[in-house]
Structures are given as C-alpha cells and as structure tokens.
Amino acid sequence: MSGAAQPEAAKLEIQYVQYRSDKETTYLPAIRQMISKDLSEPYSIYVYRYFLYQWGDLCFMALDREDTLIGVIISKLEPHRGGPMRGYIAMLAVKEGYRGKGIATKLVRMAIDAMIEKDADEIALETEVTNTAAMKLYERLGFLRSKRLHRYYLNGNTAFRFLLYVKEGAATAAMGYDDAYENSDQQILSSAYAGVS
C-alpha cells in the first residue's frame, strides 16, 4: 500500500449517525441543498419530511470532524401492496469532494442493515440510466436491475429499478407486485413537487 492514500483516509474522521428529528433545523437545510445539487428531481420540503418524520431511523448521515454534512441516505420500509416488506432507498448523495472514499457504500450498507433488522424482505430503488457510478455501487452490494423505466423522472430521463432480495423466497413472493409498485412511490414524490419549498 502506498503511504499517500492512507493519510488522506485517516484525516477524514467521518462519523456516521442516524438522522434525529431534534436536529432538523441543523441538518435538513444541508440535506436539501446536497440532494438538490446532486439529484435531478426537485423535491419539496414535504417530500423530505414525509420520509424523515416517518422513517428517520432508516436515514443516515455522514459528518466530517466539524459535524458538517458530507453524505446522506433517505429510506423507508413498509408493506408492499399486501405482499413483502419492501425497503426503499429514496435518496443518496455524497458531497463532491468526498466521493470515491466509500462513504456512499457505508451509508447504503447502514440503511440495508437497518431495514433487515426491521424485517425487510427486499429493498428497491431507482437510479438514472446515465448514473453509472450509482449503478456500479448498487450492483456491488448485490442489487439486481429489475426493470427499465422509460422517462421515469420529471426531467424526462429514464431509470433502472434495482432490487435487493434479503430473504430467501422474496424474489418469488415479489412477482406481480413490482408493476403495481412502479408508480406508488413516484406518485408520492411527484405530488409533493407542486413548487412548494
């Protein structure tokens, strides 16, 4: 190992923490700013609150040594149309200068572990077909591309749906539910876009 890479990683001193609603005034503006810069969807404050108020225990932040937000993952878990308990990774972002250091991987693993602990059968997410870094990350973690969603995002971009089956038999049980699921979360997110910030 070269000595150049290790000191840089050691200097990072990143702490990973679960989102807490009592820190909303401190972190929610930073979360919104980071996600709006990195993701193509224009989420309103209500979208963030929808996830953070109900599933804050499935949302995690990476902070630097000054407690500045450098990464975040926002997730949820609920029964899926009478079928499996489905986790959903709604948003993941890492500040540009901190990418490639394993922060996103750690955040996704933390969310997956928290969802498994709460009895998830499977975990779903969507990402733009042009976001090769995200697709590689999710595939490294065991997610499978399940469907191509033409013009899925408001900006007209196409997405891939990814699924991670965390329980034996979850893939078989999920058959038939995926099409119904396709629009449920997008409708929730889209309904909150109405220009409200």
CSV table of C-alpha atoms in Angstrom, one decimal:
chain,number,residue,atom,x,y,z
A,1,MET,CA,0.0,0.0,0.0
A,2,SER,CA,1.2,3.5,-0.8
A,3,GLY,CA,1.6,5.9,2.1
A,4,ALA,CA,-0.2,8.7,0.1
A,5,ALA,CA,-3.7,7.2,0.2
A,6,GLN,CA,-3.7,6.1,3.8
A,7,PRO,CA,-3.1,9.5,5.5
A,8,GLU,CA,-5.8,11.1,3.4
A,9,ALA,CA,-8.4,8.4,4.5
A,10,ALA,CA,-7.2,8.7,8.1
A,11,LYS,CA,-7.6,12.5,8.0
A,12,LEU,CA,-11.2,12.2,7.0
A,13,GLU,CA,-12.5,11.3,10.5
A,14,ILE,CA,-16.0,10.6,9.3
A,15,GLN,CA,-18.8,9.9,11.7
A,16,TYR,CA,-21.9,8.1,10.6
A,17,VAL,CA,-25.1,9.0,12.5
A,18,GLN,CA,-28.8,8.1,12.3
A,19,TYR,CA,-31.0,11.1,11.5
A,20,ARG,CA,-32.7,12.6,14.5
A,21,SER,CA,-35.7,14.9,14.2
A,22,ASP,CA,-34.4,17.1,17.0
A,23,LYS,CA,-31.6,18.1,14.7
A,24,GLU,CA,-33.9,19.1,11.8
A,25,THR,CA,-33.1,22.8,11.9
A,26,THR,CA,-29.4,21.9,11.8
A,27,TYR,CA,-29.3,19.2,9.1
A,28,LEU,CA,-32.5,19.4,6.9
A,29,PRO,CA,-31.4,22.6,5.0
A,30,ALA,CA,-28.0,20.9,4.3
A,31,ILE,CA,-29.7,17.7,3.3
A,32,ARG,CA,-32.0,19.6,0.9
A,33,GLN,CA,-29.1,21.6,-0.6
A,34,MET,CA,-26.9,18.5,-1.1
A,35,ILE,CA,-29.7,16.4,-2.7
A,36,SER,CA,-30.9,19.2,-4.9
A,37,LYS,CA,-27.4,19.7,-6.2
A,38,ASP,CA,-26.8,16.0,-7.0
A,39,LEU,CA,-30.2,14.6,-7.9
A,40,SER,CA,-32.4,15.6,-10.9
A,41,GLU,CA,-35.7,15.7,-9.0
A,42,PRO,CA,-36.8,19.0,-7.4
A,43,TYR,CA,-38.0,17.7,-4.1
A,44,SER,CA,-40.1,20.0,-1.9
A,45,ILE,CA,-39.7,20.2,1.9
A,46,TYR,CA,-42.7,18.0,2.2
A,47,VAL,CA,-41.0,15.1,0.5
A,48,TYR,CA,-38.1,15.2,2.9
A,49,ARG,CA,-40.5,15.4,5.9
A,50,TYR,CA,-42.6,12.5,4.6
A,51,PHE,CA,-39.5,10.3,4.8
A,52,LEU,CA,-37.7,11.8,7.8
A,53,TYR,CA,-40.7,12.1,10.1
A,54,GLN,CA,-41.9,8.5,9.5
A,55,TRP,CA,-38.6,6.7,8.9
A,56,GLY,CA,-35.9,8.8,10.4
A,57,ASP,CA,-34.5,5.6,11.9
A,58,LEU,CA,-33.7,4.4,8.3
A,59,CYS,CA,-32.0,7.6,7.3
A,60,PHE,CA,-28.3,8.1,7.9
A,61,MET,CA,-25.8,11.0,7.6
A,62,ALA,CA,-22.1,11.1,7.2
A,63,LEU,CA,-20.5,14.1,9.0
A,64,ASP,CA,-16.9,15.4,8.9
A,65,ARG,CA,-15.0,16.3,12.1
A,66,GLU,CA,-16.8,19.7,12.2
A,67,ASP,CA,-20.2,18.0,12.1
A,68,THR,CA,-20.7,19.3,8.5
A,69,LEU,CA,-22.9,17.1,6.4
A,70,ILE,CA,-20.9,15.3,3.7
A,71,GLY,CA,-23.3,12.4,2.8
A,72,VAL,CA,-26.9,11.3,3.4
A,73,ILE,CA,-29.2,8.4,2.6
A,74,ILE,CA,-33.0,8.7,3.0
A,75,SER,CA,-35.0,5.4,3.1
A,76,LYS,CA,-38.3,3.9,4.2
A,77,LEU,CA,-39.8,0.5,4.9
A,78,GLU,CA,-43.4,-0.6,4.6
A,79,PRO,CA,-45.6,-3.5,3.5
A,80,HIS,CA,-45.9,-3.5,-0.3
A,81,ARG,CA,-49.4,-3.9,-1.6
A,82,GLY,CA,-50.2,-6.8,0.8
A,83,GLY,CA,-47.0,-8.5,-0.2
A,84,PRO,CA,-43.5,-8.3,1.1
A,85,MET,CA,-42.0,-5.8,3.5
A,86,ARG,CA,-40.2,-3.5,1.0
A,87,GLY,CA,-37.5,-1.1,1.9
A,88,TYR,CA,-37.0,1.8,-0.4
A,89,ILE,CA,-33.9,3.9,-0.9
A,90,ALA,CA,-35.3,7.3,-2.0
A,91,MET,CA,-32.2,9.5,-2.0
A,92,LEU,CA,-28.5,9.1,-1.7
A,93,ALA,CA,-25.9,11.9,-2.1
A,94,VAL,CA,-22.3,12.5,-1.1
A,95,LYS,CA,-20.6,15.9,-1.4
A,96,GLU,CA,-18.5,16.0,-4.5
A,97,GLY,CA,-15.1,16.4,-2.8
A,98,TYR,CA,-15.7,13.3,-0.6
A,99,ARG,CA,-16.8,10.8,-3.4
A,100,GLY,CA,-14.8,7.7,-4.1
A,101,LYS,CA,-13.9,7.2,-0.4
A,102,GLY,CA,-16.5,4.6,0.4
A,103,ILE,CA,-19.0,7.0,2.1
A,104,ALA,CA,-21.9,6.1,-0.2
A,105,THR,CA,-21.2,2.4,0.3
A,106,LYS,CA,-21.2,2.7,4.1
A,107,LEU,CA,-24.4,4.7,4.0
A,108,VAL,CA,-26.2,2.2,1.8
A,109,ARG,CA,-25.0,-0.7,4.0
A,110,MET,CA,-26.2,1.1,7.1
A,111,ALA,CA,-29.6,1.6,5.6
A,112,ILE,CA,-29.8,-2.0,4.3
A,113,ASP,CA,-28.8,-3.3,7.8
A,114,ALA,CA,-31.4,-1.2,9.5
A,115,MET,CA,-34.1,-2.4,7.1
A,116,ILE,CA,-33.1,-6.0,7.5
A,117,GLU,CA,-33.2,-5.5,11.3
A,118,LYS,CA,-36.8,-4.3,10.8
A,119,ASP,CA,-37.7,-7.5,8.9
A,120,ALA,CA,-37.4,-6.2,5.2
A,121,ASP,CA,-37.9,-8.9,2.6
A,122,GLU,CA,-36.5,-6.8,-0.2
A,123,ILE,CA,-35.1,-3.3,-0.9
A,124,ALA,CA,-35.9,-1.3,-4.0
A,125,LEU,CA,-34.5,1.9,-5.6
A,126,GLU,CA,-34.4,3.7,-8.9
A,127,THR,CA,-31.4,5.5,-10.5
A,128,GLU,CA,-30.9,7.2,-13.8
A,129,VAL,CA,-29.5,5.0,-16.5
A,130,THR,CA,-26.7,7.6,-17.0
A,131,ASN,CA,-25.6,7.3,-13.4
A,132,THR,CA,-23.0,4.6,-13.9
A,133,ALA,CA,-21.3,5.2,-10.6
A,134,ALA,CA,-24.5,4.6,-8.7
A,135,MET,CA,-25.4,1.5,-10.7
A,136,LYS,CA,-21.9,0.0,-10.1
A,137,LEU,CA,-22.3,0.7,-6.3
A,138,TYR,CA,-25.7,-1.0,-6.1
A,139,GLU,CA,-24.6,-3.9,-8.2
A,140,ARG,CA,-21.5,-4.4,-6.0
A,141,LEU,CA,-23.9,-4.6,-3.0
A,142,GLY,CA,-26.0,-7.3,-4.6
A,143,PHE,CA,-28.8,-5.3,-6.1
A,144,LEU,CA,-30.2,-6.6,-9.4
A,145,ARG,CA,-31.6,-4.5,-12.3
A,146,SER,CA,-35.2,-5.4,-12.4
A,147,LYS,CA,-36.8,-3.0,-14.9
A,148,ARG,CA,-36.0,-0.1,-17.2
A,149,LEU,CA,-38.4,2.8,-16.6
A,150,HIS,CA,-38.7,4.9,-19.7
A,151,ARG,CA,-39.0,8.7,-18.9
A,152,TYR,CA,-39.3,8.0,-15.2
A,153,TYR,CA,-38.0,11.3,-13.9
A,154,LEU,CA,-39.7,14.7,-14.3
A,155,ASN,CA,-36.7,15.8,-16.5
A,156,GLY,CA,-37.6,13.0,-18.9
A,157,ASN,CA,-34.7,10.8,-18.0
A,158,THR,CA,-35.0,7.0,-18.0
A,159,ALA,CA,-34.3,5.0,-14.8
A,160,PHE,CA,-33.4,1.5,-13.8
A,161,ARG,CA,-35.2,-0.1,-10.9
A,162,PHE,CA,-32.9,-2.1,-8.7
A,163,LEU,CA,-34.0,-4.8,-6.2
A,164,LEU,CA,-32.1,-6.5,-3.4
A,165,TYR,CA,-33.8,-9.6,-2.1
A,166,VAL,CA,-32.7,-10.0,1.5
A,167,LYS,CA,-34.8,-13.1,2.4
A,168,GLU,CA,-35.0,-16.4,0.8
A,169,GLY,CA,-38.0,-16.7,-1.4
A,170,ALA,CA,-38.5,-12.9,-1.5
A,171,ALA,CA,-38.0,-12.8,-5.3
A,172,THR,CA,-40.7,-15.4,-5.9
A,173,ALA,CA,-43.1,-13.6,-3.5
A,174,ALA,CA,-42.5,-10.3,-5.2
A,175,MET,CA,-43.6,-11.4,-8.6
A,176,GLY,CA,-46.6,-9.4,-9.7
A,177,TYR,CA,-46.1,-6.7,-7.1
A,178,ASP,CA,-43.3,-4.8,-9.0
A,179,ASP,CA,-45.7,-3.4,-11.6
A,180,ALA,CA,-48.1,-2.0,-9.0
A,181,TYR,CA,-45.1,-0.6,-7.1
A,182,GLU,CA,-43.7,1.2,-10.1
A,183,ASN,CA,-46.0,4.2,-9.7
A,184,SER,CA,-46.7,4.3,-6.0
A,185,ASP,CA,-43.5,6.0,-4.7
A,186,GLN,CA,-43.2,8.2,-7.8
A,187,GLN,CA,-46.7,9.4,-7.3
A,188,ILE,CA,-45.9,10.3,-3.6
A,189,LEU,CA,-42.8,12.1,-4.7
A,190,SER,CA,-44.4,13.8,-7.7
A,191,SER,CA,-47.5,15.0,-5.7
A,192,ALA,CA,-45.2,16.9,-3.4
A,193,TYR,CA,-43.4,18.8,-6.2
A,194,ALA,CA,-46.1,21.4,-6.7
A,195,GLY,CA,-43.5,24.2,-6.5
A,196,VAL,CA,-43.5,24.2,-2.7
A,197,SER,CA,-40.2,24.6,-1.0
